[in-house]
Amino acid sequence: MFGDINGISVGTSHGFDALIVETPSATATVSLFGGQVLSLVPAGGDEVLWVSPLVLEPPTPIRGGTPVCWPYFSREGQTGEVPSHGYARTARWTVTGARTFDDGDIEVELTPERLDHLPMRLRMTVRVGAALEQGLHTTNPGTESLTLTEALHNYFRVSDATSVRVEGLTGLTYLDEFDDGNAHEQTGDWRLPVDLPRSDRLYPGAGGHYRLLDPGLSRAIEIVTRDARTAVVWNPGEAVAADMADVGPHWREFVCVETANAGPDVVEVAGGTTHSMWQSISVTALS
Ligand SMILES: O=P(O)(O)OC[C@H]1O[C@H](O)[C@H](O)[C@@H](O)[C@@H]1O
């Protein structure tokens, strides 16, 4: 189906079966387990995403890349024993479409295996070009409205989580999971706290334009979102990471800046409609 498009192939990425998409502007890989982007390398540049070197076997979700949290974030709105962040990140995905653009970009479409116990359907588009553009498209095929929370849980590779900052959050109120979900105001750019370096902050009503500035790698990662009302910035810090088999001593190597609708930002998807959440990721050099 996509065999006639130059630039798309099937291979492996971090040991997982993956779709490899190469364009003049960038190369990206998408794991068929979990449907997450595992690698993004702009032409002439370095890897943007972090994936744990401590790979656990499926069905444990992959720790890294851009995990797809769907149809709920964390265990929000759920009752009983349910997996953290929903079912999409442990599903098998297949490629359901591909197309090229005049500028050389390639877009692929992937769909998770049928999750028949869920009332909604999911599709994801990934366009590889000067920016990586990702869309999560949720369709409600029924007649009644349904609610949804979701995230693209981006793990960005950084020189050292304690020396980077995130612009675009200043002045927002965040809910701090490391403080029982209490509300605080973000003063200045996001940085890991010096006294206890860890962060699990959910910013409702966020503006949808963030920059992760990393002087150590001389680069800024720019994240622009649409129809994603929430930002989440997560790094577990040393003590929590020590109890996570796939993070451990590697906690300084990434910061998650997540594109989400979560917490109070619940999405209502009317019957017979599709809701799409988008993000674009691009990199610029810092002089
Ligand atoms: O360990 P996971 O289920 O992948 O979740 C990893 C993290 O995801 C989000 O950032 C949540 O806000 C955190 O509370 C959670 O710890």
Coordinates of C-alpha atoms and ligand atoms in Angstrom, one line a residue:
M1 CA 0.0 0.0 0.0
F2 CA 2.9 2.4 0.7
G3 CA 5.5 0.2 -1.2
D4 CA 5.5 2.7 -4.1
I5 CA 6.4 5.7 -1.9
N6 CA 10.2 6.3 -1.8
G7 CA 11.3 7.0 1.8
I8 CA 9.0 4.6 3.6
S9 CA 10.3 1.2 4.8
V10 CA 9.8 -1.3 7.5
G11 CA 12.6 -2.1 9.9
T12 CA 13.4 -1.9 13.6
S13 CA 14.0 0.9 16.0
H14 CA 15.4 0.3 19.5
G15 CA 14.6 -3.4 18.8
F16 CA 10.9 -2.8 17.9
D17 CA 9.3 -3.4 14.6
A18 CA 8.9 0.0 13.1
L19 CA 8.0 2.1 10.2
I20 CA 10.9 4.2 9.0
V21 CA 10.1 7.4 7.2
E22 CA 12.9 9.3 5.5
T23 CA 12.4 12.7 3.8
P24 CA 14.9 15.4 2.7
S25 CA 14.2 17.2 6.0
A26 CA 14.2 14.5 8.6
T27 CA 14.1 10.8 9.4
A28 CA 11.5 9.4 11.9
T29 CA 10.6 5.9 13.1
V30 CA 7.2 4.8 14.4
S31 CA 7.0 1.7 16.5
L32 CA 4.2 -0.7 15.5
F33 CA 3.9 -1.7 19.2
G34 CA 2.3 1.3 20.9
G35 CA 2.2 3.4 17.7
Q36 CA 4.7 5.9 19.2
V37 CA 7.3 7.8 17.4
L38 CA 10.6 6.5 18.7
S39 CA 13.1 8.5 16.8
L40 CA 13.2 11.9 15.1
V41 CA 16.5 13.1 13.5
P42 CA 16.4 16.3 11.5
A43 CA 18.6 16.2 8.4
G44 CA 22.2 17.0 9.6
G45 CA 21.0 17.1 13.2
D46 CA 20.9 14.9 16.3
E47 CA 18.3 12.7 17.9
V48 CA 15.4 14.7 19.4
L49 CA 13.7 12.0 21.4
W50 CA 14.8 9.9 24.3
V51 CA 14.1 6.1 24.6
S52 CA 15.2 4.2 27.6
P53 CA 18.2 1.9 27.1
L54 CA 16.6 -0.4 29.7
V55 CA 14.0 -1.9 27.3
L56 CA 11.3 -4.0 28.9
E57 CA 9.4 -6.6 26.9
P58 CA 5.9 -5.9 25.6
P59 CA 3.2 -5.7 26.9
T60 CA 5.1 -3.3 29.1
P61 CA 4.8 0.1 27.3
I62 CA 7.9 1.5 25.8
R63 CA 9.5 4.2 28.0
G64 CA 10.4 6.9 25.5
G65 CA 9.5 8.5 22.2
T66 CA 6.0 9.9 22.1
P67 CA 3.7 7.4 23.9
V68 CA 0.0 7.7 22.9
C69 CA -2.1 8.1 26.1
W70 CA -5.6 7.3 25.0
P71 CA -8.6 7.2 25.8
Y72 CA -7.6 8.6 29.2
F73 CA -4.6 10.2 30.7
S74 CA -3.1 8.6 33.9
R75 CA -6.2 6.8 35.3
E76 CA -8.4 9.9 35.0
G77 CA -12.2 9.2 35.1
Q78 CA -11.7 5.5 35.5
T79 CA -12.9 3.0 38.1
G80 CA -11.3 -0.3 39.0
E81 CA -8.0 -1.8 37.8
V82 CA -7.1 -0.1 34.5
P83 CA -3.7 0.4 32.9
S84 CA -2.0 3.8 33.4
H85 CA -2.6 6.0 30.3
G86 CA -5.1 3.8 28.5
Y87 CA -4.8 1.1 25.9
A88 CA -3.2 2.6 22.8
R89 CA 0.4 2.5 24.0
T90 CA 0.3 -1.3 24.4
A91 CA -1.8 -2.0 21.3
R92 CA -0.4 -3.3 18.0
W93 CA -0.8 -0.7 15.3
T94 CA -0.9 -1.0 11.5
V95 CA -0.2 1.4 8.7
T96 CA -3.5 2.5 7.1
G97 CA -2.3 5.2 4.7
A98 CA 0.6 7.2 3.3
R99 CA 1.0 10.2 1.1
T100 CA 3.6 12.6 -0.2
F101 CA 3.7 16.4 -0.4
D102 CA 5.3 18.6 -3.1
D103 CA 7.8 19.8 -0.5
G104 CA 9.1 16.2 0.0
D105 CA 7.3 15.7 3.3
I106 CA 5.7 12.3 3.9
E107 CA 2.6 11.6 6.0
V108 CA 1.7 8.2 7.3
E109 CA -1.5 7.1 9.0
L110 CA -1.6 4.4 11.6
T111 CA -4.4 2.8 13.5
P112 CA -4.3 0.6 16.6
E113 CA -5.8 -2.9 16.6
R114 CA -9.5 -2.9 17.2
L115 CA -10.1 -2.1 20.9
D116 CA -13.7 -3.4 20.9
H117 CA -14.3 -2.7 24.6
L118 CA -13.9 1.0 23.9
P119 CA -16.7 3.1 22.4
M120 CA -14.4 5.4 20.4
R121 CA -12.0 4.8 17.5
L122 CA -8.5 6.2 17.0
R123 CA -6.3 7.1 14.1
M124 CA -2.9 8.9 14.1
T125 CA -1.2 10.8 11.4
V126 CA 2.5 11.6 11.4
R127 CA 3.9 14.0 8.9
V128 CA 7.7 14.0 8.6
G129 CA 9.3 17.2 7.3
A130 CA 11.1 20.3 8.7
A131 CA 8.7 19.7 11.6
L132 CA 7.2 16.5 12.9
E133 CA 3.5 17.0 12.8
Q134 CA 1.4 14.4 14.7
G135 CA -2.4 14.3 14.9
L136 CA -4.5 12.1 17.2
H137 CA -8.0 11.7 15.7
T138 CA -10.7 10.3 17.9
T139 CA -14.0 9.4 16.3
N140 CA -17.2 8.8 18.3
P141 CA -19.3 6.5 16.0
G142 CA -22.3 6.4 18.4
T143 CA -25.1 8.9 19.0
E144 CA -24.4 9.9 22.6
S145 CA -21.6 12.3 23.6
L146 CA -18.5 10.7 25.1
T147 CA -15.6 12.1 27.1
L148 CA -12.0 11.8 26.5
T149 CA -8.6 12.7 28.1
E150 CA -5.4 12.0 26.1
A151 CA -1.7 12.9 25.7
L152 CA 1.2 12.6 23.4
H153 CA 3.7 12.0 26.2
N154 CA 6.8 13.3 24.5
Y155 CA 10.2 12.3 26.0
F156 CA 12.7 14.8 24.8
R157 CA 16.4 14.0 24.9
V158 CA 18.3 16.6 26.9
S159 CA 21.9 17.2 28.0
D160 CA 20.9 17.3 31.6
A161 CA 17.3 17.7 33.0
T162 CA 18.7 20.0 35.7
S163 CA 20.0 22.5 33.3
V164 CA 17.2 23.0 30.8
R165 CA 14.2 25.2 30.9
V166 CA 10.8 25.4 29.2
E167 CA 9.3 28.7 28.0
G168 CA 5.6 29.3 27.4
L169 CA 4.2 28.3 30.8
T170 CA 5.0 31.5 32.8
G171 CA 2.1 32.8 34.9
L172 CA 0.0 29.6 34.5
T173 CA -1.5 27.7 37.4
Y174 CA -0.4 24.2 37.5
L175 CA -1.6 21.2 39.5
D176 CA 1.3 19.5 41.2
E177 CA 1.1 15.7 41.4
F178 CA 4.1 15.8 43.7
D179 CA 2.0 17.9 46.1
D180 CA -1.3 16.0 46.1
G181 CA -2.5 17.8 43.0
N182 CA -2.5 21.2 44.7
A183 CA -2.5 24.3 42.6
H184 CA 0.6 26.6 42.3
E185 CA 1.6 29.5 40.1
Q186 CA 4.4 29.0 37.6
T187 CA 6.7 31.9 38.1
G188 CA 9.3 32.3 35.3
D189 CA 10.2 29.5 32.9
W190 CA 9.8 25.9 34.0
R191 CA 13.0 24.4 35.5
L192 CA 13.5 21.5 37.8
P193 CA 13.5 22.7 41.4
V194 CA 17.0 22.9 42.7
D195 CA 16.3 21.6 46.2
L196 CA 14.3 18.5 45.1
P197 CA 14.7 18.1 41.3
R198 CA 11.5 16.4 40.1
S199 CA 8.3 17.6 38.3
D200 CA 4.9 16.3 37.7
R201 CA 3.0 19.4 36.7
L202 CA -0.2 19.6 34.8
Y203 CA -1.0 23.0 33.3
P204 CA -4.7 23.4 32.3
G205 CA -5.6 26.1 29.8
A206 CA -2.0 26.3 28.5
G207 CA -1.2 28.4 25.4
G208 CA 0.0 25.6 23.1
H209 CA 3.4 27.1 22.3
Y210 CA 6.5 25.9 24.3
R211 CA 10.2 26.0 23.8
L212 CA 12.6 23.5 25.6
L213 CA 15.9 25.4 25.8
D214 CA 19.0 23.2 26.2
P215 CA 22.2 25.1 26.3
G216 CA 24.2 21.9 26.7
L217 CA 23.0 20.6 23.3
S218 CA 22.9 24.1 21.9
R219 CA 19.4 23.7 20.7
A220 CA 15.8 24.6 21.3
I221 CA 12.9 22.2 20.8
E222 CA 9.8 24.0 19.8
I223 CA 6.4 22.4 20.5
V224 CA 3.3 23.9 18.9
T225 CA -0.1 22.4 19.6
R226 CA -3.7 22.7 18.5
D227 CA -6.8 21.5 20.3
A228 CA -4.6 20.4 23.2
R229 CA -5.6 22.6 26.2
T230 CA -3.2 21.0 28.6
A231 CA 0.6 20.9 29.0
V232 CA 2.3 18.4 31.3
V233 CA 5.9 18.6 32.3
W234 CA 7.3 15.5 33.9
N235 CA 10.6 14.3 35.2
P236 CA 10.5 11.8 38.1
G237 CA 13.8 12.8 39.7
E238 CA 16.3 10.5 41.2
A239 CA 14.4 8.9 44.0
V240 CA 11.2 8.0 42.0
A241 CA 13.3 7.0 39.0
A242 CA 15.3 4.5 41.2
D243 CA 12.0 2.6 41.6
M244 CA 11.3 2.6 37.8
A245 CA 13.1 -0.4 36.1
D246 CA 13.2 1.5 32.8
V247 CA 14.5 4.8 34.1
G248 CA 16.8 4.3 37.0
P249 CA 20.0 6.3 36.7
H250 CA 18.9 7.8 33.3
W251 CA 16.5 10.3 34.8
R252 CA 18.6 13.3 33.8
E253 CA 18.6 12.4 30.1
F254 CA 15.1 13.5 29.3
V255 CA 12.3 15.9 30.1
C256 CA 8.7 15.1 29.1
V257 CA 6.7 18.1 27.7
E258 CA 3.4 16.5 27.0
T259 CA 0.7 17.6 24.6
A260 CA -2.6 16.8 26.3
N261 CA -6.2 17.3 27.2
A262 CA -6.1 16.2 30.8
G263 CA -7.1 17.1 34.3
P264 CA -10.0 19.6 34.1
D265 CA -9.5 19.8 30.3
V266 CA -11.8 16.9 29.5
V267 CA -12.9 16.8 25.8
E268 CA -16.5 16.0 24.9
V269 CA -16.8 14.2 21.6
A270 CA -20.3 14.5 20.3
G271 CA -21.9 11.4 18.6
G272 CA -20.9 11.1 15.0
T273 CA -18.0 13.6 15.2
T274 CA -14.2 13.4 15.2
H275 CA -11.9 15.3 17.6
S276 CA -8.3 15.9 16.5
M277 CA -5.4 16.9 18.8
W278 CA -2.3 18.1 17.0
Q279 CA 1.3 18.8 17.8
S280 CA 4.3 20.0 15.8
I281 CA 7.9 19.5 17.0
S282 CA 10.9 21.3 15.5
V283 CA 14.4 22.1 16.4
T284 CA 16.4 25.3 16.1
A285 CA 20.1 25.9 17.0
L286 CA 20.9 28.0 20.0
S287 CA 24.0 30.2 19.6
Ligands
LIG1 O1 4.9 5.4 34.3 P1 3.8 5.9 33.3 O2 2.5 5.2 33.5 O3 4.3 5.8 31.9 O4 3.5 7.4 33.6 C1 4.6 8.3 33.6 C2 4.1 9.7 34.1 O5 3.2 10.2 33.1 C3 2.7 11.5 33.3 O6 3.7 12.4 33.1 C4 2.0 11.6 34.6 O7 1.7 13.0 34.9 C5 2.9 11.1 35.7 O8 2.2 11.1 37.0 C6 3.4 9.7 35.4 O9 4.2 9.2 36.4

